[in-house]
Amino acid sequence: MRSSSGRFVVTGTNSIESVYISRWADKTTSKIEDMLNIKMPFRHRLVRIAISTTTGEKKGQKPPSWVTVSQGILGNRFEQGLVIYNYDNKKRDLALCHLLMNGYVRSWDFKKWPLAGIQDDTPSYSLYQVPLWLSCGIKENIMPKDRESNSNDVVVRWMDGTLPPLSSVIVPQSRFNYAQKTPDEALCGVFVSWLLSVPKSRVLFGDIFSRLADGKEVSLDWLAQKIPGCGSRTKMSEAWDWWLNGEKRRIYKPGTTSLAAIKDLQSELLIYPTNFGISRNSGLPKVVMLSELVNLRNEEWVKKAAASKSISVKLTAAGRGKDFIAVADLYCDFFDLLTGKGSKKELKVALAIAETARKSLIARYQAEKSGK
């Protein structure tokens, strides 16, 4: 059967599954077109999607992959194929997105199609020109929930210092193989999300697709030259870090709390004396904990720090969940006591209440995420 758009031919023994897959393929294509502000031409192009009714096992052996993709030139037509061995297979999204993006790049300039000199029915793996990181990143930006979870995951790793460098995923690998390890999907998704957010992103992606159509690699060095305001890998790295820092407080769904937001709150609770006019030779540690401020409460810089932190903590909590805001308010109570004339006992009690509430918030968040 053909999908309602006429772009896909879906085969399978279960008509309900076939209808479901045809609608999924059409919706995925439309969402990618909207995201990239493009129109995918399907002239001289056919995409076949087959749904297997078996697991593909033969004589006790499992197939090398549960999703297979193929591309080739048949006559004067560019044919792409996707075989799904389980219609709700999670890898189907990446497989379809990769085929769609490769087909789009092949159609970027019809004159560049290698229609001549290729034997019929012979797959041409040189047709895989789109790197997996790009297809994966685009796929990860289709659904809002994926964008939110990816942002939270990447920002948390970035704050913890465990996020791998972009050079670990921005590689020219373009062949899709279900058995192989796919790129860091969350990192690819957030990187593409950043590219989509830069000024004149439509021009940037146009340059990317044009370069891929020419058979050239889209490297980090090349991207640095194309991203507005960068010009070098160093500037690009700084811009990337700046953007991730902004993602810490991005709210995808008002009234919700993320692990990145919790970590952002925790970072706001660290006091750096040098930020408040204290010399490095003052004898104070580089970072002062809140509990240490109790004994330093009469120093003028501490009152300034408390007033500043009260404002920043309130900003961190803006738009978050009620539980998160309640915890932030408790810390603000502590800071307010510091700026006033709170006694040592009052400060210790206020801080203990805030710390207990924060730990309880983290425990509830982790329990919810683990499904307990």
Tab-separated table of C-alpha atoms in Angstrom:
chain	number	residue	atom	x	y	z
A	1	MET	CA	0.000	0.000	0.000
A	2	ARG	CA	1.067	3.596	-0.589
A	3	SER	CA	1.106	6.111	2.225
A	4	SER	CA	-1.397	8.968	2.038
A	5	SER	CA	1.324	11.295	0.732
A	6	GLY	CA	2.250	8.795	-1.964
A	7	ARG	CA	5.881	9.000	-0.895
A	8	PHE	CA	6.181	5.535	0.637
A	9	VAL	CA	5.243	2.011	-0.385
A	10	VAL	CA	4.603	-0.187	2.659
A	11	THR	CA	4.306	-3.966	2.506
A	12	GLY	CA	3.320	-6.368	5.261
A	13	THR	CA	0.811	-9.104	6.042
A	14	ASN	CA	-0.890	-7.123	8.813
A	15	SER	CA	-2.921	-4.274	7.321
A	16	ILE	CA	-3.216	-2.426	10.656
A	17	GLU	CA	0.562	-2.413	11.095
A	18	SER	CA	1.009	-1.286	7.491
A	19	VAL	CA	-1.348	1.670	7.993
A	20	TYR	CA	0.415	2.550	11.237
A	21	ILE	CA	3.867	2.477	9.611
A	22	SER	CA	2.734	4.459	6.557
A	23	ARG	CA	1.327	7.200	8.795
A	24	TRP	CA	4.486	7.151	10.906
A	25	ALA	CA	6.663	7.576	7.804
A	26	ASP	CA	4.552	10.484	6.521
A	27	LYS	CA	4.476	12.222	9.917
A	28	THR	CA	8.211	11.774	10.427
A	29	THR	CA	8.915	13.278	7.009
A	30	SER	CA	6.629	16.259	7.657
A	31	LYS	CA	8.202	16.938	11.051
A	32	ILE	CA	11.714	16.876	9.578
A	33	GLU	CA	10.631	19.222	6.792
A	34	ASP	CA	9.138	21.634	9.336
A	35	MET	CA	12.209	21.427	11.562
A	36	LEU	CA	14.697	22.149	8.774
A	37	ASN	CA	12.355	24.413	6.798
A	38	ILE	CA	12.816	22.302	3.669
A	39	LYS	CA	10.715	20.350	1.201
A	40	MET	CA	11.935	16.867	0.380
A	41	PRO	CA	11.556	16.097	-3.338
A	42	PHE	CA	10.655	12.521	-4.245
A	43	ARG	CA	11.058	12.820	-8.013
A	44	HIS	CA	12.907	9.813	-9.449
A	45	ARG	CA	12.847	8.325	-5.974
A	46	LEU	CA	11.013	5.470	-4.279
A	47	VAL	CA	11.112	4.480	-0.621
A	48	ARG	CA	9.926	0.960	0.191
A	49	ILE	CA	9.195	-0.080	3.770
A	50	ALA	CA	8.682	-3.765	4.519
A	51	ILE	CA	7.390	-5.124	7.816
A	52	SER	CA	8.647	-8.630	8.537
A	53	THR	CA	6.195	-11.000	10.211
A	54	THR	CA	8.985	-13.116	11.716
A	55	THR	CA	12.095	-12.418	13.719
A	56	GLY	CA	14.149	-13.551	10.761
A	57	GLU	CA	15.600	-16.514	12.646
A	58	LYS	CA	16.888	-19.330	10.497
A	59	LYS	CA	18.167	-22.623	11.878
A	60	GLY	CA	18.513	-21.109	15.323
A	61	GLN	CA	20.444	-18.096	14.079
A	62	LYS	CA	19.262	-14.543	14.469
A	63	PRO	CA	19.678	-12.067	11.613
A	64	PRO	CA	22.597	-9.623	11.832
A	65	SER	CA	20.181	-6.762	12.460
A	66	TRP	CA	16.569	-6.109	13.352
A	67	VAL	CA	16.349	-3.143	11.003
A	68	THR	CA	18.023	-3.144	7.606
A	69	VAL	CA	18.399	-0.307	5.151
A	70	SER	CA	19.391	-0.325	1.504
A	71	GLN	CA	19.956	2.206	-1.248
A	72	GLY	CA	20.733	1.885	-4.894
A	73	ILE	CA	20.127	3.033	-8.439
A	74	LEU	CA	17.617	1.005	-10.414
A	75	GLY	CA	17.372	2.252	-13.984
A	76	ASN	CA	16.866	5.990	-13.659
A	77	ARG	CA	15.332	5.801	-10.208
A	78	PHE	CA	16.896	6.134	-6.776
A	79	GLU	CA	15.399	3.390	-4.584
A	80	GLN	CA	15.632	3.168	-0.826
A	81	GLY	CA	14.499	0.290	1.325
A	82	LEU	CA	13.765	-0.194	4.999
A	83	VAL	CA	12.954	-3.601	6.482
A	84	ILE	CA	11.538	-3.569	9.996
A	85	TYR	CA	11.547	-6.932	11.771
A	86	ASN	CA	9.379	-5.599	14.563
A	87	TYR	CA	7.013	-2.779	13.663
A	88	ASP	CA	7.519	-0.955	16.986
A	89	ASN	CA	11.304	-1.315	16.872
A	90	LYS	CA	13.001	1.733	18.416
A	91	LYS	CA	15.785	1.801	15.812
A	92	ARG	CA	13.324	2.336	12.979
A	93	ASP	CA	13.253	6.103	13.658
A	94	LEU	CA	16.992	6.504	13.104
A	95	ALA	CA	16.922	4.180	10.092
A	96	LEU	CA	14.114	6.111	8.379
A	97	CYS	CA	15.620	9.498	9.230
A	98	HIS	CA	18.971	8.390	7.819
A	99	LEU	CA	17.347	7.239	4.573
A	100	LEU	CA	15.320	10.437	4.269
A	101	MET	CA	18.343	12.679	4.792
A	102	ASN	CA	20.467	10.686	2.344
A	103	GLY	CA	17.682	10.886	-0.216
A	104	TYR	CA	17.370	14.618	0.348
A	105	VAL	CA	21.089	15.174	-0.149
A	106	ARG	CA	21.034	13.046	-3.315
A	107	SER	CA	18.246	15.251	-4.656
A	108	TRP	CA	20.039	18.478	-3.702
A	109	ASP	CA	21.245	18.746	-7.270
A	110	PHE	CA	19.791	16.268	-9.745
A	111	LYS	CA	22.842	16.618	-11.999
A	112	LYS	CA	24.993	15.158	-9.224
A	113	TRP	CA	23.049	11.925	-9.130
A	114	PRO	CA	25.345	9.069	-10.197
A	115	LEU	CA	22.754	7.572	-12.532
A	116	ALA	CA	25.243	6.658	-15.227
A	117	GLY	CA	27.752	3.855	-14.976
A	118	ILE	CA	26.028	2.007	-12.134
A	119	GLN	CA	24.655	-1.401	-12.953
A	120	ASP	CA	20.976	-2.046	-12.245
A	121	ASP	CA	20.214	-3.873	-8.987
A	122	THR	CA	23.693	-3.101	-7.650
A	123	PRO	CA	23.676	-1.167	-4.364
A	124	SER	CA	26.026	1.795	-4.301
A	125	TYR	CA	27.220	2.371	-0.751
A	126	SER	CA	28.814	5.637	-1.852
A	127	LEU	CA	25.250	6.938	-1.832
A	128	TYR	CA	25.420	7.067	1.966
A	129	GLN	CA	26.727	10.599	2.267
A	130	VAL	CA	24.995	11.931	5.375
A	131	PRO	CA	26.969	11.279	8.582
A	132	LEU	CA	25.128	9.314	11.250
A	133	TRP	CA	25.603	12.063	13.841
A	134	LEU	CA	23.532	14.424	11.684
A	135	SER	CA	20.728	11.932	11.002
A	136	CYS	CA	20.729	10.941	14.666
A	137	GLY	CA	20.675	14.568	15.813
A	138	ILE	CA	17.784	15.427	13.515
A	139	LYS	CA	15.862	12.362	14.672
A	140	GLU	CA	16.361	13.353	18.318
A	141	ASN	CA	14.772	16.761	17.659
A	142	ILE	CA	11.534	15.421	16.174
A	143	MET	CA	9.751	14.861	19.502
A	144	PRO	CA	9.624	17.575	22.222
A	145	LYS	CA	10.012	14.975	24.988
A	146	ASP	CA	13.271	13.769	23.422
A	147	ARG	CA	14.603	17.313	23.173
A	148	GLU	CA	13.833	17.865	26.853
A	149	SER	CA	15.345	14.598	28.120
A	150	ASN	CA	18.413	14.981	25.893
A	151	SER	CA	19.009	18.528	27.095
A	152	ASN	CA	18.751	17.439	30.715
A	153	ASP	CA	21.091	14.471	30.152
A	154	VAL	CA	23.750	16.463	28.283
A	155	VAL	CA	23.662	19.451	30.647
A	156	VAL	CA	24.039	17.196	33.697
A	157	ARG	CA	27.054	15.449	32.142
A	158	TRP	CA	28.477	18.826	31.133
A	159	MET	CA	28.117	20.144	34.689
A	160	ASP	CA	29.699	16.951	36.064
A	161	GLY	CA	32.611	17.213	33.626
A	162	THR	CA	31.813	13.838	32.034
A	163	LEU	CA	30.448	15.027	28.686
A	164	PRO	CA	32.662	13.701	25.868
A	165	PRO	CA	34.123	16.200	23.395
A	166	LEU	CA	32.193	16.917	20.207
A	167	SER	CA	35.032	15.329	18.247
A	168	SER	CA	33.949	11.950	19.653
A	169	VAL	CA	30.627	12.047	17.777
A	170	ILE	CA	31.130	14.497	14.894
A	171	VAL	CA	32.791	11.916	12.666
A	172	PRO	CA	32.242	11.079	8.972
A	173	GLN	CA	30.721	7.616	9.630
A	174	SER	CA	27.713	7.371	7.316
A	175	ARG	CA	26.761	3.686	7.050
A	176	PHE	CA	23.826	2.543	9.173
A	177	ASN	CA	24.203	-0.877	10.760
A	178	TYR	CA	21.828	-1.948	13.479
A	179	ALA	CA	24.454	-4.202	15.059
A	180	GLN	CA	27.004	-1.423	15.497
A	181	LYS	CA	27.016	1.065	18.326
A	182	THR	CA	25.169	4.227	17.365
A	183	PRO	CA	26.514	7.674	18.228
A	184	ASP	CA	25.763	9.331	21.564
A	185	GLU	CA	22.148	10.090	20.652
A	186	ALA	CA	21.557	12.695	23.365
A	187	LEU	CA	24.751	14.591	22.502
A	188	CYS	CA	23.990	14.454	18.771
A	189	GLY	CA	20.478	15.705	19.447
A	190	VAL	CA	21.559	18.638	21.603
A	191	PHE	CA	24.342	19.586	19.168
A	192	VAL	CA	21.879	19.692	16.264
A	193	SER	CA	19.461	21.619	18.490
A	194	TRP	CA	22.220	24.185	18.977
A	195	LEU	CA	22.869	24.373	15.232
A	196	LEU	CA	19.145	24.951	14.700
A	197	SER	CA	19.233	27.830	17.200
A	198	VAL	CA	22.099	29.835	15.685
A	199	PRO	CA	21.346	32.927	13.562
A	200	LYS	CA	20.584	32.089	9.922
A	201	SER	CA	20.388	28.374	10.720
A	202	ARG	CA	18.548	27.734	7.448
A	203	VAL	CA	21.571	29.055	5.536
A	204	LEU	CA	23.879	26.938	7.702
A	205	PHE	CA	21.967	23.722	7.007
A	206	GLY	CA	21.777	24.610	3.325
A	207	ASP	CA	25.570	24.850	3.302
A	208	ILE	CA	25.802	21.530	5.150
A	209	PHE	CA	23.600	19.681	2.655
A	210	SER	CA	25.329	21.277	-0.315
A	211	ARG	CA	28.719	20.197	1.007
A	212	LEU	CA	27.496	16.648	1.596
A	213	ALA	CA	26.055	16.549	-1.938
A	214	ASP	CA	29.557	17.410	-3.176
A	215	GLY	CA	30.858	14.357	-1.332
A	216	LYS	CA	32.810	16.414	1.205
A	217	GLU	CA	33.047	15.921	4.948
A	218	VAL	CA	31.269	18.201	7.400
A	219	SER	CA	33.967	18.488	10.057
A	220	LEU	CA	34.108	20.529	13.242
A	221	ASP	CA	36.698	22.818	11.668
A	222	TRP	CA	34.407	23.448	8.703
A	223	LEU	CA	31.386	24.019	10.963
A	224	ALA	CA	33.379	26.495	13.052
A	225	GLN	CA	33.922	28.572	9.919
A	226	LYS	CA	30.211	28.504	9.081
A	227	ILE	CA	28.586	29.116	12.470
A	228	PRO	CA	28.031	32.880	12.936
A	229	GLY	CA	30.367	34.392	15.507
A	230	CYS	CA	32.774	31.456	15.668
A	231	GLY	CA	35.449	31.209	12.982
A	232	SER	CA	37.659	28.772	14.882
A	233	ARG	CA	37.362	25.567	16.905
A	234	THR	CA	38.245	27.489	20.066
A	235	LYS	CA	35.510	30.084	19.520
A	236	MET	CA	33.084	27.331	18.598
A	237	SER	CA	33.862	25.456	21.834
A	238	GLU	CA	33.285	28.635	23.836
A	239	ALA	CA	29.959	29.265	22.067
A	240	TRP	CA	28.909	25.651	22.691
A	241	ASP	CA	29.694	25.941	26.421
A	242	TRP	CA	27.864	29.263	26.602
A	243	TRP	CA	24.789	27.731	25.020
A	244	LEU	CA	24.868	24.698	27.348
A	245	ASN	CA	25.121	27.050	30.302
A	246	GLY	CA	21.909	28.689	29.106
A	247	GLU	CA	20.251	25.283	28.717
A	248	LYS	CA	20.592	24.748	32.482
A	249	ARG	CA	17.669	27.082	33.057
A	250	ARG	CA	15.674	26.413	29.956
A	251	ILE	CA	12.182	25.281	30.871
A	252	TYR	CA	10.601	22.955	28.321
A	253	LYS	CA	7.492	22.380	30.410
A	254	PRO	CA	6.525	24.976	33.054
A	255	GLY	CA	5.999	23.592	36.539
A	256	THR	CA	8.409	20.675	36.147
A	257	THR	CA	11.770	19.900	37.723
A	258	SER	CA	14.820	18.386	36.037
A	259	LEU	CA	18.063	16.938	37.352
A	260	ALA	CA	19.917	19.725	35.554
A	261	ALA	CA	17.838	22.287	37.493
A	262	ILE	CA	18.630	20.553	40.784
A	263	LYS	CA	22.339	20.591	39.973
A	264	ASP	CA	22.078	24.231	38.937
A	265	LEU	CA	20.561	25.023	42.337
A	266	GLN	CA	23.374	23.147	44.061
A	267	SER	CA	25.980	25.126	42.123
A	268	GLU	CA	24.280	28.363	43.193
A	269	LEU	CA	24.745	27.320	46.816
A	270	LEU	CA	28.537	27.453	46.472
A	271	ILE	CA	30.097	30.729	47.595
A	272	TYR	CA	33.247	32.035	45.904
A	273	PRO	CA	34.687	34.826	48.119
A	274	THR	CA	36.680	36.359	45.254
A	275	ASN	CA	33.367	37.127	43.523
A	276	PHE	CA	32.572	39.492	46.388
A	277	GLY	CA	35.806	41.456	46.588
A	278	ILE	CA	37.777	39.140	48.885
A	279	SER	CA	41.462	38.692	48.038
A	280	ARG	CA	42.812	35.250	47.173
A	281	ASN	CA	45.316	35.763	50.004
A	282	SER	CA	42.603	36.271	52.611
A	283	GLY	CA	43.106	32.808	54.027
A	284	LEU	CA	39.591	31.735	53.089
A	285	PRO	CA	39.105	28.608	50.979
A	286	LYS	CA	38.415	29.029	47.265
A	287	VAL	CA	34.853	27.819	47.834
A	288	VAL	CA	32.982	28.511	51.057
A	289	MET	CA	30.119	26.212	52.023
A	290	LEU	CA	26.883	27.593	53.442
A	291	SER	CA	27.575	26.045	56.840
A	292	GLU	CA	30.814	28.041	57.022
A	293	LEU	CA	28.926	31.289	56.464
A	294	VAL	CA	27.273	30.895	59.861
A	295	ASN	CA	30.533	31.659	61.670
A	296	LEU	CA	31.335	34.435	59.179
A	297	ARG	CA	27.874	36.018	59.437
A	298	ASN	CA	29.106	39.356	60.804
A	299	GLU	CA	31.465	40.045	57.906
A	300	GLU	CA	30.198	42.590	55.406
A	301	TRP	CA	31.090	40.543	52.310
A	302	VAL	CA	28.969	37.651	53.620
A	303	LYS	CA	25.895	39.892	53.755
A	304	LYS	CA	26.548	40.988	50.160
A	305	ALA	CA	27.003	37.379	49.086
A	306	ALA	CA	23.784	36.330	50.834
A	307	ALA	CA	21.773	39.105	49.163
A	308	SER	CA	23.193	38.164	45.755
A	309	LYS	CA	22.565	34.451	46.245
A	310	SER	CA	19.000	35.034	47.380
A	311	ILE	CA	18.256	36.690	44.038
A	312	SER	CA	20.051	34.054	41.923
A	313	VAL	CA	18.344	31.160	43.743
A	314	LYS	CA	14.932	32.745	43.131
A	315	LEU	CA	15.778	33.069	39.427
A	316	THR	CA	16.870	29.424	39.335
A	317	ALA	CA	13.492	28.373	40.725
A	318	ALA	CA	11.390	30.553	38.420
A	319	GLY	CA	8.973	28.429	36.394
A	320	ARG	CA	9.935	25.165	38.118
A	321	GLY	CA	7.785	22.727	40.071
A	322	LYS	CA	6.183	23.630	43.405
A	323	ASP	CA	8.491	21.310	45.364
A	324	PHE	CA	11.547	22.891	43.754
A	325	ILE	CA	10.315	26.416	44.477
A	326	ALA	CA	9.610	25.428	48.095
A	327	VAL	CA	13.202	24.230	48.537
A	328	ALA	CA	14.563	27.401	46.937
A	329	ASP	CA	12.419	29.522	49.267
A	330	LEU	CA	13.898	27.737	52.295
A	331	TYR	CA	17.408	28.621	51.169
A	332	CYS	CA	16.275	32.194	50.582
A	333	ASP	CA	15.025	32.254	54.189
A	334	PHE	CA	18.538	31.303	55.265
A	335	PHE	CA	20.091	34.015	53.097
A	336	ASP	CA	17.614	36.581	54.422
A	337	LEU	CA	18.674	35.747	57.982
A	338	LEU	CA	22.298	36.265	56.945
A	339	THR	CA	21.581	39.699	55.514
A	340	GLY	CA	19.725	40.634	58.689
A	341	LYS	CA	20.572	39.869	62.271
A	342	GLY	CA	19.873	36.170	62.458
A	343	SER	CA	21.459	34.413	65.412
A	344	LYS	CA	23.845	31.500	65.039
A	345	LYS	CA	21.155	29.102	66.243
A	346	GLU	CA	18.518	30.516	63.874
A	347	LEU	CA	20.903	30.232	60.922
A	348	LYS	CA	21.811	26.630	61.739
A	349	VAL	CA	18.158	25.631	62.038
A	350	ALA	CA	17.170	27.407	58.794
A	351	LEU	CA	20.050	25.806	56.884
A	352	ALA	CA	19.292	22.339	58.281
A	353	ILE	CA	15.651	22.632	57.178
A	354	ALA	CA	16.681	23.742	53.674
A	355	GLU	CA	19.287	20.982	53.320
A	356	THR	CA	16.818	18.312	54.451
A	357	ALA	CA	14.222	19.563	51.967
A	358	ARG	CA	16.772	19.562	49.120
A	359	LYS	CA	17.860	15.978	49.851
A	360	SER	CA	14.222	14.920	50.022
A	361	LEU	CA	13.567	16.584	46.640
A	362	ILE	CA	16.479	14.698	45.054
A	363	ALA	CA	15.277	11.390	46.536
A	364	ARG	CA	11.727	11.921	45.222
A	365	TYR	CA	13.017	12.913	41.784
A	366	GLN	CA	15.245	9.836	41.534
A	367	ALA	CA	12.425	7.581	42.729
A	368	GLU	CA	10.048	8.984	40.104
A	369	LYS	CA	12.623	8.530	37.338
A	370	SER	CA	13.338	4.948	38.364
A	371	GLY	CA	9.615	4.164	38.408
A	372	LYS	CA	9.461	3.302	42.080
